[in-house]
mmCIF file with all atom_site columns, C-alpha atoms in Angstrom:
data_model
loop_
_atom_site.group_PDB
_atom_site.id
_atom_site.type_symbol
_atom_site.label_atom_id
_atom_site.label_alt_id
_atom_site.label_comp_id
_atom_site.label_asym_id
_atom_site.label_entity_id
_atom_site.label_seq_id
_atom_site.pdbx_PDB_ins_code
_atom_site.Cartn_x
_atom_site.Cartn_y
_atom_site.Cartn_z
_atom_site.occupancy
_atom_site.B_iso_or_equiv
_atom_site.pdbx_formal_charge
_atom_site.auth_seq_id
_atom_site.auth_comp_id
_atom_site.auth_asym_id
_atom_site.auth_atom_id
_atom_site.pdbx_PDB_model_num
ATOM 1   C CA . MET A 1 1   ? -51.238 -6.856  106.647 1.00 45.00 ? 1   MET A CA 1
ATOM 2   C CA . ASP A 1 2   ? -50.122 -3.849  107.541 1.00 50.00 ? 2   ASP A CA 1
ATOM 3   C CA . MET A 1 3   ? -49.211 -4.853  111.125 1.00 50.00 ? 3   MET A CA 1
ATOM 4   C CA . GLY A 1 4   ? -47.702 -8.033  109.960 1.00 50.00 ? 4   GLY A CA 1
ATOM 5   C CA . GLY A 1 5   ? -45.686 -6.238  107.672 1.00 49.00 ? 5   GLY A CA 1
ATOM 6   C CA . MET A 1 6   ? -44.302 -3.848  110.743 1.00 45.00 ? 6   MET A CA 1
ATOM 7   C CA . ASP A 1 7   ? -44.045 -6.784  112.788 1.00 50.00 ? 7   ASP A CA 1
ATOM 8   C CA . MET A 1 8   ? -41.249 -9.014  110.609 1.00 45.00 ? 8   MET A CA 1
ATOM 9   C CA . GLY A 1 9   ? -39.246 -5.288  109.976 1.00 48.00 ? 9   GLY A CA 1
ATOM 10  C CA . GLY A 1 10  ? -39.061 -5.378  113.302 1.00 49.00 ? 10  GLY A CA 1
ATOM 11  C CA . ALA A 1 11  ? -37.731 -8.800  113.978 1.00 46.00 ? 11  ALA A CA 1
ATOM 12  C CA . ALA A 1 12  ? -35.322 -8.033  110.937 1.00 46.00 ? 12  ALA A CA 1
ATOM 13  C CA . ALA A 1 13  ? -34.319 -4.668  112.004 1.00 50.00 ? 13  ALA A CA 1
ATOM 14  C CA . ALA A 1 14  ? -33.906 -6.555  116.147 1.00 51.00 ? 14  ALA A CA 1
ATOM 15  C CA . ASP A 1 15  ? -31.702 -9.362  114.515 1.00 56.00 ? 15  ASP A CA 1
ATOM 16  C CA . THR A 1 16  ? -29.144 -6.898  112.559 1.00 68.00 ? 16  THR A CA 1
ATOM 17  C CA . HIS A 1 17  ? -27.989 -5.945  116.485 1.00 76.00 ? 17  HIS A CA 1
ATOM 18  C CA . ALA A 1 18  ? -27.620 -9.588  117.456 1.00 88.00 ? 18  ALA A CA 1
ATOM 19  C CA . CYS A 1 19  ? -24.706 -10.659 119.418 1.00 90.00 ? 19  CYS A CA 1
ATOM 20  C CA . LYS A 1 20  ? -21.458 -11.750 116.830 1.00 89.00 ? 20  LYS A CA 1
ATOM 21  C CA . ILE A 1 21  ? -19.594 -14.616 118.750 1.00 87.00 ? 21  ILE A CA 1
ATOM 22  C CA . SER A 1 22  ? -17.559 -16.640 116.219 1.00 87.00 ? 22  SER A CA 1
ATOM 23  C CA . MET A 1 23  ? -15.066 -19.452 117.969 1.00 89.00 ? 23  MET A CA 1
ATOM 24  C CA . LEU A 1 24  ? -12.575 -18.937 114.221 1.00 93.00 ? 24  LEU A CA 1
ATOM 25  C CA . TRP A 1 25  ? -10.213 -15.910 114.226 1.00 95.00 ? 25  TRP A CA 1
ATOM 26  C CA . ASN A 1 26  ? -12.367 -12.513 113.515 1.00 96.00 ? 26  ASN A CA 1
ATOM 27  C CA . TRP A 1 27  ? -11.905 -8.649  113.126 1.00 96.00 ? 27  TRP A CA 1
ATOM 28  C CA . TYR A 1 28  ? -15.611 -8.088  114.880 1.00 95.00 ? 28  TYR A CA 1
ATOM 29  C CA . THR A 1 29  ? -15.906 -4.654  115.484 1.00 94.00 ? 29  THR A CA 1
ATOM 30  C CA . VAL A 1 30  ? -19.627 -3.480  116.250 1.00 93.00 ? 30  VAL A CA 1
ATOM 31  C CA . ASP A 1 31  ? -22.735 -6.261  117.633 1.00 93.00 ? 31  ASP A CA 1
ATOM 32  C CA . SER A 1 32  ? -19.306 -8.157  119.121 1.00 94.00 ? 32  SER A CA 1
ATOM 33  C CA . CYS A 1 33  ? -19.893 -9.410  122.517 1.00 93.00 ? 33  CYS A CA 1
ATOM 34  C CA . PHE A 1 34  ? -17.640 -11.067 125.224 1.00 94.00 ? 34  PHE A CA 1
ATOM 35  C CA . ILE A 1 35  ? -18.240 -12.317 128.312 1.00 92.00 ? 35  ILE A CA 1
ATOM 36  C CA . ALA A 1 36  ? -21.545 -11.620 128.734 1.00 88.00 ? 36  ALA A CA 1
ATOM 37  C CA . ARG A 1 37  ? -24.880 -10.275 126.760 1.00 86.00 ? 37  ARG A CA 1
ATOM 38  C CA . SER A 1 38  ? -24.461 -7.087  128.889 1.00 91.00 ? 38  SER A CA 1
ATOM 39  C CA . TRP A 1 39  ? -21.117 -6.231  127.113 1.00 94.00 ? 39  TRP A CA 1
ATOM 40  C CA . HIS A 1 40  ? -22.879 -6.083  123.847 1.00 95.00 ? 40  HIS A CA 1
ATOM 41  C CA . VAL A 1 41  ? -20.953 -3.459  121.484 1.00 95.00 ? 41  VAL A CA 1
ATOM 42  C CA . ARG A 1 42  ? -23.275 -1.373  119.537 1.00 94.00 ? 42  ARG A CA 1
ATOM 43  C CA . SER A 1 43  ? -20.789 1.430   117.953 1.00 95.00 ? 43  SER A CA 1
ATOM 44  C CA . HIS A 1 44  ? -17.161 2.233   117.216 1.00 96.00 ? 44  HIS A CA 1
ATOM 45  C CA . GLY A 1 45  ? -16.642 4.324   119.882 1.00 96.00 ? 45  GLY A CA 1
ATOM 46  C CA . THR A 1 46  ? -17.832 1.160   122.705 1.00 95.00 ? 46  THR A CA 1
ATOM 47  C CA . PHE A 1 47  ? -15.686 -0.697  121.210 1.00 97.00 ? 47  PHE A CA 1
ATOM 48  C CA . ALA A 1 48  ? -12.567 1.205   121.439 1.00 97.00 ? 48  ALA A CA 1
ATOM 49  C CA . VAL A 1 49  ? -13.455 2.302   125.541 1.00 97.00 ? 49  VAL A CA 1
ATOM 50  C CA . SER A 1 50  ? -13.740 -1.659  125.278 1.00 97.00 ? 50  SER A CA 1
ATOM 51  C CA . CYS A 1 51  ? -10.390 -2.265  123.510 1.00 98.00 ? 51  CYS A CA 1
ATOM 52  C CA . ILE A 1 52  ? -8.212  -0.020  125.636 1.00 98.00 ? 52  ILE A CA 1
ATOM 53  C CA . GLY A 1 53  ? -10.403 -1.359  128.995 1.00 97.00 ? 53  GLY A CA 1
ATOM 54  C CA . VAL A 1 54  ? -8.644  -5.019  128.353 1.00 98.00 ? 54  VAL A CA 1
ATOM 55  C CA . VAL A 1 55  ? -5.274  -3.438  127.706 1.00 98.00 ? 55  VAL A CA 1
ATOM 56  C CA . LEU A 1 56  ? -5.745  -1.883  131.226 1.00 98.00 ? 56  LEU A CA 1
ATOM 57  C CA . LEU A 1 57  ? -6.732  -4.834  132.600 1.00 98.00 ? 57  LEU A CA 1
ATOM 58  C CA . VAL A 1 58  ? -3.772  -6.535  131.332 1.00 98.00 ? 58  VAL A CA 1
ATOM 59  C CA . ILE A 1 59  ? -1.783  -3.844  132.712 1.00 98.00 ? 59  ILE A CA 1
ATOM 60  C CA . LEU A 1 60  ? -3.423  -4.424  136.309 1.00 98.00 ? 60  LEU A CA 1
ATOM 61  C CA . LEU A 1 61  ? -2.282  -7.738  135.932 1.00 98.00 ? 61  LEU A CA 1
ATOM 62  C CA . GLU A 1 62  ? 1.430   -7.116  135.905 1.00 97.00 ? 62  GLU A CA 1
ATOM 63  C CA . GLY A 1 63  ? 0.414   -4.477  138.671 1.00 97.00 ? 63  GLY A CA 1
ATOM 64  C CA . LEU A 1 64  ? -0.787  -6.802  140.804 1.00 97.00 ? 64  LEU A CA 1
ATOM 65  C CA . ARG A 1 65  ? 2.025   -9.307  140.148 1.00 97.00 ? 65  ARG A CA 1
ATOM 66  C CA . ARG A 1 66  ? 4.611   -7.117  141.046 1.00 96.00 ? 66  ARG A CA 1
ATOM 67  C CA . THR A 1 67  ? 2.547   -6.140  144.281 1.00 96.00 ? 67  THR A CA 1
ATOM 68  C CA . GLN A 1 68  ? 3.158   -9.765  145.436 1.00 96.00 ? 68  GLN A CA 1
ATOM 69  C CA . ARG A 1 69  ? 6.627   -9.157  144.816 1.00 95.00 ? 69  ARG A CA 1
ATOM 70  C CA . GLU A 1 70  ? 7.099   -6.617  146.761 1.00 95.00 ? 70  GLU A CA 1
ATOM 71  C CA . LEU A 1 71  ? 5.042   -7.870  149.717 1.00 94.00 ? 71  LEU A CA 1
ATOM 72  C CA . ASP A 1 72  ? 7.571   -10.783 149.815 1.00 94.00 ? 72  ASP A CA 1
ATOM 73  C CA . ARG A 1 73  ? 10.483  -8.850  149.578 1.00 93.00 ? 73  ARG A CA 1
ATOM 74  C CA . TYR A 1 74  ? 9.042   -6.396  152.783 1.00 93.00 ? 74  TYR A CA 1
ATOM 75  C CA . LEU A 1 75  ? 8.049   -9.749  154.864 1.00 92.00 ? 75  LEU A CA 1
ATOM 76  C CA . LEU A 1 76  ? 11.784  -11.313 154.128 1.00 91.00 ? 76  LEU A CA 1
ATOM 77  C CA . ARG A 1 77  ? 12.824  -8.157  154.832 1.00 91.00 ? 77  ARG A CA 1
ATOM 78  C CA . ARG A 1 78  ? 10.876  -7.945  157.813 1.00 89.00 ? 78  ARG A CA 1
ATOM 79  C CA . ALA A 1 79  ? 11.786  -11.722 159.246 1.00 87.00 ? 79  ALA A CA 1
ATOM 80  C CA . ALA A 1 80  ? 15.627  -10.904 158.683 1.00 88.00 ? 80  ALA A CA 1
ATOM 81  C CA . ALA A 1 81  ? 15.598  -7.966  160.849 1.00 87.00 ? 81  ALA A CA 1
ATOM 82  C CA . ALA A 1 82  ? 14.187  -9.601  163.715 1.00 83.00 ? 82  ALA A CA 1
ATOM 83  C CA . SER A 1 83  ? 16.337  -12.643 163.311 1.00 81.00 ? 83  SER A CA 1
ATOM 84  C CA . ALA A 1 84  ? 18.926  -10.268 163.243 1.00 84.00 ? 84  ALA A CA 1
ATOM 85  C CA . SER A 1 85  ? 17.807  -8.428  166.434 1.00 82.00 ? 85  SER A CA 1
ATOM 86  C CA . ALA A 1 86  ? 17.234  -11.646 167.648 1.00 80.00 ? 86  ALA A CA 1
ATOM 87  C CA . SER A 1 87  ? 21.151  -12.918 167.586 1.00 79.00 ? 87  SER A CA 1
ATOM 88  C CA . ALA A 1 88  ? 22.018  -9.474  168.889 1.00 80.00 ? 88  ALA A CA 1
ATOM 89  C CA . SER A 1 89  ? 19.960  -9.476  171.979 1.00 75.00 ? 89  SER A CA 1
ATOM 90  C CA . SER A 1 90  ? 21.264  -12.618 173.049 1.00 67.00 ? 90  SER A CA 1
ATOM 91  C CA . PRO A 1 91  ? 24.240  -12.928 174.848 1.00 57.00 ? 91  PRO A CA 1
ATOM 92  C CA . ALA A 1 92  ? 27.706  -13.988 173.691 1.00 53.00 ? 92  ALA A CA 1
ATOM 93  C CA . ARG A 1 93  ? 29.183  -17.543 173.728 1.00 49.00 ? 93  ARG A CA 1
ATOM 94  C CA . GLN A 1 94  ? 32.160  -16.918 175.999 1.00 46.00 ? 94  GLN A CA 1
ATOM 95  C CA . GLN A 1 95  ? 35.010  -19.630 175.229 1.00 49.00 ? 95  GLN A CA 1
ATOM 96  C CA . SER A 1 96  ? 36.410  -21.397 177.837 1.00 47.00 ? 96  SER A CA 1
ATOM 97  C CA . ASP A 1 97  ? 40.033  -20.238 179.081 1.00 50.00 ? 97  ASP A CA 1
ATOM 98  C CA . ASP A 1 98  ? 41.709  -23.645 180.457 1.00 50.00 ? 98  ASP A CA 1
ATOM 99  C CA . GLY A 1 99  ? 42.398  -24.141 176.081 1.00 51.00 ? 99  GLY A CA 1
ATOM 100 C CA . GLY A 1 100 ? 40.874  -28.196 176.846 1.00 51.00 ? 100 GLY A CA 1
ATOM 101 C CA . ASP A 1 101 ? 42.282  -30.784 174.379 1.00 52.00 ? 101 ASP A CA 1
ATOM 102 C CA . THR A 1 102 ? 40.418  -29.815 171.092 1.00 51.00 ? 102 THR A CA 1
ATOM 103 C CA . PRO A 1 103 ? 42.252  -27.225 169.202 1.00 51.00 ? 103 PRO A CA 1
ATOM 104 C CA . PRO A 1 104 ? 40.689  -24.901 167.005 1.00 52.00 ? 104 PRO A CA 1
ATOM 105 C CA . PRO A 1 105 ? 39.737  -25.924 163.692 1.00 52.00 ? 105 PRO A CA 1
ATOM 106 C CA . GLY A 1 106 ? 42.672  -26.738 161.593 1.00 50.00 ? 106 GLY A CA 1
ATOM 107 C CA . LYS A 1 107 ? 45.202  -27.264 164.808 1.00 49.00 ? 107 LYS A CA 1
ATOM 108 C CA . ALA A 1 108 ? 47.407  -30.481 165.254 1.00 47.00 ? 108 ALA A CA 1
ATOM 109 C CA . VAL A 1 109 ? 46.512  -32.995 167.635 1.00 48.00 ? 109 VAL A CA 1
ATOM 110 C CA . GLY A 1 110 ? 48.561  -36.173 168.405 1.00 52.00 ? 110 GLY A CA 1
ATOM 111 C CA . GLY A 1 111 ? 50.072  -35.087 165.329 1.00 51.00 ? 111 GLY A CA 1
ATOM 112 C CA . GLU A 1 112 ? 46.544  -35.180 163.725 1.00 51.00 ? 112 GLU A CA 1
ATOM 113 C CA . THR A 1 113 ? 45.451  -32.286 161.869 1.00 49.00 ? 113 THR A CA 1
ATOM 114 C CA . THR A 1 114 ? 41.411  -31.560 162.499 1.00 47.00 ? 114 THR A CA 1
ATOM 115 C CA . PRO A 1 115 ? 39.641  -30.886 159.347 1.00 49.00 ? 115 PRO A CA 1
ATOM 116 C CA . ALA A 1 116 ? 38.549  -27.384 158.938 1.00 48.00 ? 116 ALA A CA 1
ATOM 117 C CA . ASN A 1 117 ? 34.896  -27.564 158.471 1.00 47.00 ? 117 ASN A CA 1
ATOM 118 C CA . TYR A 1 118 ? 34.920  -29.677 161.516 1.00 43.00 ? 118 TYR A CA 1
ATOM 119 C CA . TYR A 1 119 ? 33.170  -27.755 164.447 1.00 42.00 ? 119 TYR A CA 1
ATOM 120 C CA . THR A 1 120 ? 33.858  -28.356 168.341 1.00 45.00 ? 120 THR A CA 1
ATOM 121 C CA . PRO A 1 121 ? 30.858  -27.530 170.740 1.00 45.00 ? 121 PRO A CA 1
ATOM 122 C CA . ALA A 1 122 ? 33.465  -24.370 171.649 1.00 47.00 ? 122 ALA A CA 1
ATOM 123 C CA . ASP A 1 123 ? 33.568  -23.140 168.464 1.00 47.00 ? 123 ASP A CA 1
ATOM 124 C CA . ALA A 1 124 ? 29.991  -24.265 167.481 1.00 44.00 ? 124 ALA A CA 1
ATOM 125 C CA . SER A 1 125 ? 29.998  -20.212 167.666 1.00 46.00 ? 125 SER A CA 1
ATOM 126 C CA . LEU A 1 126 ? 32.258  -20.800 163.982 1.00 45.00 ? 126 LEU A CA 1
ATOM 127 C CA . ALA A 1 127 ? 29.031  -23.156 162.867 1.00 45.00 ? 127 ALA A CA 1
ATOM 128 C CA . PRO A 1 128 ? 27.805  -21.676 159.886 1.00 46.00 ? 128 PRO A CA 1
ATOM 129 C CA . PRO A 1 129 ? 23.984  -20.757 160.686 1.00 47.00 ? 129 PRO A CA 1
ATOM 130 C CA . ARG A 1 130 ? 21.139  -23.530 159.379 1.00 48.00 ? 130 ARG A CA 1
ATOM 131 C CA . HIS A 1 131 ? 19.161  -21.624 156.754 1.00 46.00 ? 131 HIS A CA 1
ATOM 132 C CA . ARG A 1 132 ? 15.691  -22.229 158.537 1.00 48.00 ? 132 ARG A CA 1
ATOM 133 C CA . SER A 1 133 ? 12.669  -22.725 156.166 1.00 51.00 ? 133 SER A CA 1
ATOM 134 C CA . SER A 1 134 ? 11.240  -19.097 155.018 1.00 55.00 ? 134 SER A CA 1
ATOM 135 C CA . SER A 1 135 ? 7.944   -20.297 155.586 1.00 59.00 ? 135 SER A CA 1
ATOM 136 C CA . SER A 1 136 ? 8.362   -20.844 158.966 1.00 63.00 ? 136 SER A CA 1
ATOM 137 C CA . ASN A 1 137 ? 9.179   -16.958 159.586 1.00 77.00 ? 137 ASN A CA 1
ATOM 138 C CA . LEU A 1 138 ? 5.214   -16.054 157.830 1.00 86.00 ? 138 LEU A CA 1
ATOM 139 C CA . LYS A 1 139 ? 2.725   -15.872 159.825 1.00 90.00 ? 139 LYS A CA 1
ATOM 140 C CA . LEU A 1 140 ? -1.147  -16.817 159.261 1.00 93.00 ? 140 LEU A CA 1
ATOM 141 C CA . TRP A 1 141 ? -2.250  -13.076 158.484 1.00 93.00 ? 141 TRP A CA 1
ATOM 142 C CA . GLN A 1 142 ? 1.049   -12.463 156.182 1.00 93.00 ? 142 GLN A CA 1
ATOM 143 C CA . GLN A 1 143 ? -0.022  -15.790 154.437 1.00 95.00 ? 143 GLN A CA 1
ATOM 144 C CA . MET A 1 144 ? -3.696  -14.650 153.827 1.00 96.00 ? 144 MET A CA 1
ATOM 145 C CA . LEU A 1 145 ? -2.558  -11.779 152.780 1.00 96.00 ? 145 LEU A CA 1
ATOM 146 C CA . ARG A 1 146 ? -0.426  -13.482 150.424 1.00 95.00 ? 146 ARG A CA 1
ATOM 147 C CA . SER A 1 147 ? -3.636  -15.518 149.098 1.00 97.00 ? 147 SER A CA 1
ATOM 148 C CA . VAL A 1 148 ? -5.247  -12.516 148.512 1.00 97.00 ? 148 VAL A CA 1
ATOM 149 C CA . LEU A 1 149 ? -2.981  -11.041 146.299 1.00 97.00 ? 149 LEU A CA 1
ATOM 150 C CA . TYR A 1 150 ? -2.638  -14.607 144.284 1.00 97.00 ? 150 TYR A CA 1
ATOM 151 C CA . MET A 1 151 ? -5.839  -15.204 144.211 1.00 98.00 ? 151 MET A CA 1
ATOM 152 C CA . PHE A 1 152 ? -7.272  -11.489 142.754 1.00 98.00 ? 152 PHE A CA 1
ATOM 153 C CA . GLN A 1 153 ? -4.273  -12.247 140.059 1.00 97.00 ? 153 GLN A CA 1
ATOM 154 C CA . PHE A 1 154 ? -5.859  -15.653 139.380 1.00 98.00 ? 154 PHE A CA 1
ATOM 155 C CA . ALA A 1 155 ? -8.926  -13.828 138.795 1.00 98.00 ? 155 ALA A CA 1
ATOM 156 C CA . VAL A 1 156 ? -8.191  -10.899 136.458 1.00 98.00 ? 156 VAL A CA 1
ATOM 157 C CA . GLY A 1 157 ? -5.940  -13.685 134.362 1.00 97.00 ? 157 GLY A CA 1
ATOM 158 C CA . TYR A 1 158 ? -8.914  -16.175 133.873 1.00 97.00 ? 158 TYR A CA 1
ATOM 159 C CA . PHE A 1 159 ? -10.504 -13.263 132.899 1.00 97.00 ? 159 PHE A CA 1
ATOM 160 C CA . VAL A 1 160 ? -8.187  -12.003 129.923 1.00 98.00 ? 160 VAL A CA 1
ATOM 161 C CA . MET A 1 161 ? -8.409  -15.753 129.254 1.00 97.00 ? 161 MET A CA 1
ATOM 162 C CA . LEU A 1 162 ? -11.917 -16.071 128.117 1.00 96.00 ? 162 LEU A CA 1
ATOM 163 C CA . LEU A 1 163 ? -11.693 -12.636 126.403 1.00 97.00 ? 163 LEU A CA 1
ATOM 164 C CA . ALA A 1 164 ? -8.852  -14.406 124.260 1.00 96.00 ? 164 ALA A CA 1
ATOM 165 C CA . MET A 1 165 ? -11.061 -17.293 123.756 1.00 95.00 ? 165 MET A CA 1
ATOM 166 C CA . TYR A 1 166 ? -12.936 -15.175 121.639 1.00 95.00 ? 166 TYR A CA 1
ATOM 167 C CA . TYR A 1 167 ? -10.570 -15.028 118.778 1.00 96.00 ? 167 TYR A CA 1
ATOM 168 C CA . ASN A 1 168 ? -11.207 -11.125 118.325 1.00 97.00 ? 168 ASN A CA 1
ATOM 169 C CA . GLY A 1 169 ? -7.788  -9.594  116.671 1.00 97.00 ? 169 GLY A CA 1
ATOM 170 C CA . TYR A 1 170 ? -8.409  -6.443  118.207 1.00 97.00 ? 170 TYR A CA 1
ATOM 171 C CA . ILE A 1 171 ? -8.873  -7.912  121.421 1.00 97.00 ? 171 ILE A CA 1
ATOM 172 C CA . ILE A 1 172 ? -6.105  -9.961  121.005 1.00 98.00 ? 172 ILE A CA 1
ATOM 173 C CA . VAL A 1 173 ? -3.456  -6.847  120.327 1.00 98.00 ? 173 VAL A CA 1
ATOM 174 C CA . CYS A 1 174 ? -4.862  -5.324  122.989 1.00 98.00 ? 174 CYS A CA 1
ATOM 175 C CA . ILE A 1 175 ? -4.050  -8.294  125.360 1.00 98.00 ? 175 ILE A CA 1
ATOM 176 C CA . PHE A 1 176 ? -0.371  -8.317  124.347 1.00 98.00 ? 176 PHE A CA 1
ATOM 177 C CA . LEU A 1 177 ? 0.246   -4.740  123.892 1.00 98.00 ? 177 LEU A CA 1
ATOM 178 C CA . GLY A 1 178 ? -0.812  -4.621  127.965 1.00 98.00 ? 178 GLY A CA 1
ATOM 179 C CA . ALA A 1 179 ? 1.260   -6.835  128.664 1.00 98.00 ? 179 ALA A CA 1
ATOM 180 C CA . PHE A 1 180 ? 4.181   -4.780  126.708 1.00 98.00 ? 180 PHE A CA 1
ATOM 181 C CA . LEU A 1 181 ? 3.281   -2.119  128.794 1.00 98.00 ? 181 LEU A CA 1
ATOM 182 C CA . GLY A 1 182 ? 2.439   -3.771  132.131 1.00 97.00 ? 182 GLY A CA 1
ATOM 183 C CA . ALA A 1 183 ? 5.727   -5.218  131.465 1.00 97.00 ? 183 ALA A CA 1
ATOM 184 C CA . MET A 1 184 ? 7.259   -1.626  130.774 1.00 97.00 ? 184 MET A CA 1
ATOM 185 C CA . VAL A 1 185 ? 6.335   -0.004  133.278 1.00 96.00 ? 185 VAL A CA 1
ATOM 186 C CA . PHE A 1 186 ? 6.142   -3.067  136.532 1.00 96.00 ? 186 PHE A CA 1
ATOM 187 C CA . HIS A 1 187 ? 8.817   -5.574  135.390 1.00 94.00 ? 187 HIS A CA 1
ATOM 188 C CA . TRP A 1 188 ? 12.393  -2.957  136.545 1.00 92.00 ? 188 TRP A CA 1
ATOM 189 C CA . ASP A 1 189 ? 12.702  -4.729  139.761 1.00 89.00 ? 189 ASP A CA 1
ATOM 190 C CA . THR A 1 190 ? 13.106  -8.969  138.108 1.00 86.00 ? 190 THR A CA 1
ATOM 191 C CA . PHE A 1 191 ? 16.755  -7.577  136.713 1.00 86.00 ? 191 PHE A CA 1
ATOM 192 C CA . GLY A 1 192 ? 19.893  -8.059  138.189 1.00 76.00 ? 192 GLY A CA 1
ATOM 193 C CA . PRO A 1 193 ? 21.260  -11.033 140.877 1.00 73.00 ? 193 PRO A CA 1
ATOM 194 C CA . PRO A 1 194 ? 18.061  -12.437 142.840 1.00 65.00 ? 194 PRO A CA 1
ATOM 195 C CA . THR A 1 195 ? 20.282  -10.512 146.131 1.00 59.00 ? 195 THR A CA 1
ATOM 196 C CA . GLN A 1 196 ? 19.621  -7.294  144.771 1.00 58.00 ? 196 GLN A CA 1
ATOM 197 C CA . HIS A 1 197 ? 15.580  -7.783  145.047 1.00 58.00 ? 197 HIS A CA 1
ATOM 198 C CA . LEU A 1 198 ? 15.702  -7.515  148.359 1.00 59.00 ? 198 LEU A CA 1
#
């Protein structure tokens, strides 16, 4: 009988430390569990460390987003520099000396005035440059690097979403706090016209 009593007492003690999981709003601290059984909070100190970890995780997510933006700016600057170098090294177009029958834009020909936005072959150098697709300037390894960064952003963001789905008030507040701190640290570059971000 004594052994049976000890077994029942041990089972009851084990039940007091079971994971507390709720799909409703809650403020669980000790014995709350997140993601896996191994993330079983058994003390207030462990819960505090978990909250700090969640804040840092969201800050990391904002840091990854900033890294993605900086990489895109670097690749755009590199492509622009390569395009400018190629344009500077190409021979300048020589204009014909005989004058021809085609006047520059806006000059009269036989009583008619050519439109100012009409460019003849001799004046092709004056035409506005055609915009090339930015994707055509990307190399395969550059797009792979961008994709890897996006994959990490997606993974961290999905992990944060899973934490929020436990509806723990403290964890959700930590997610909001991490978003605030992450924006304070990493969103300085998004202010101003887009041309200033390059």
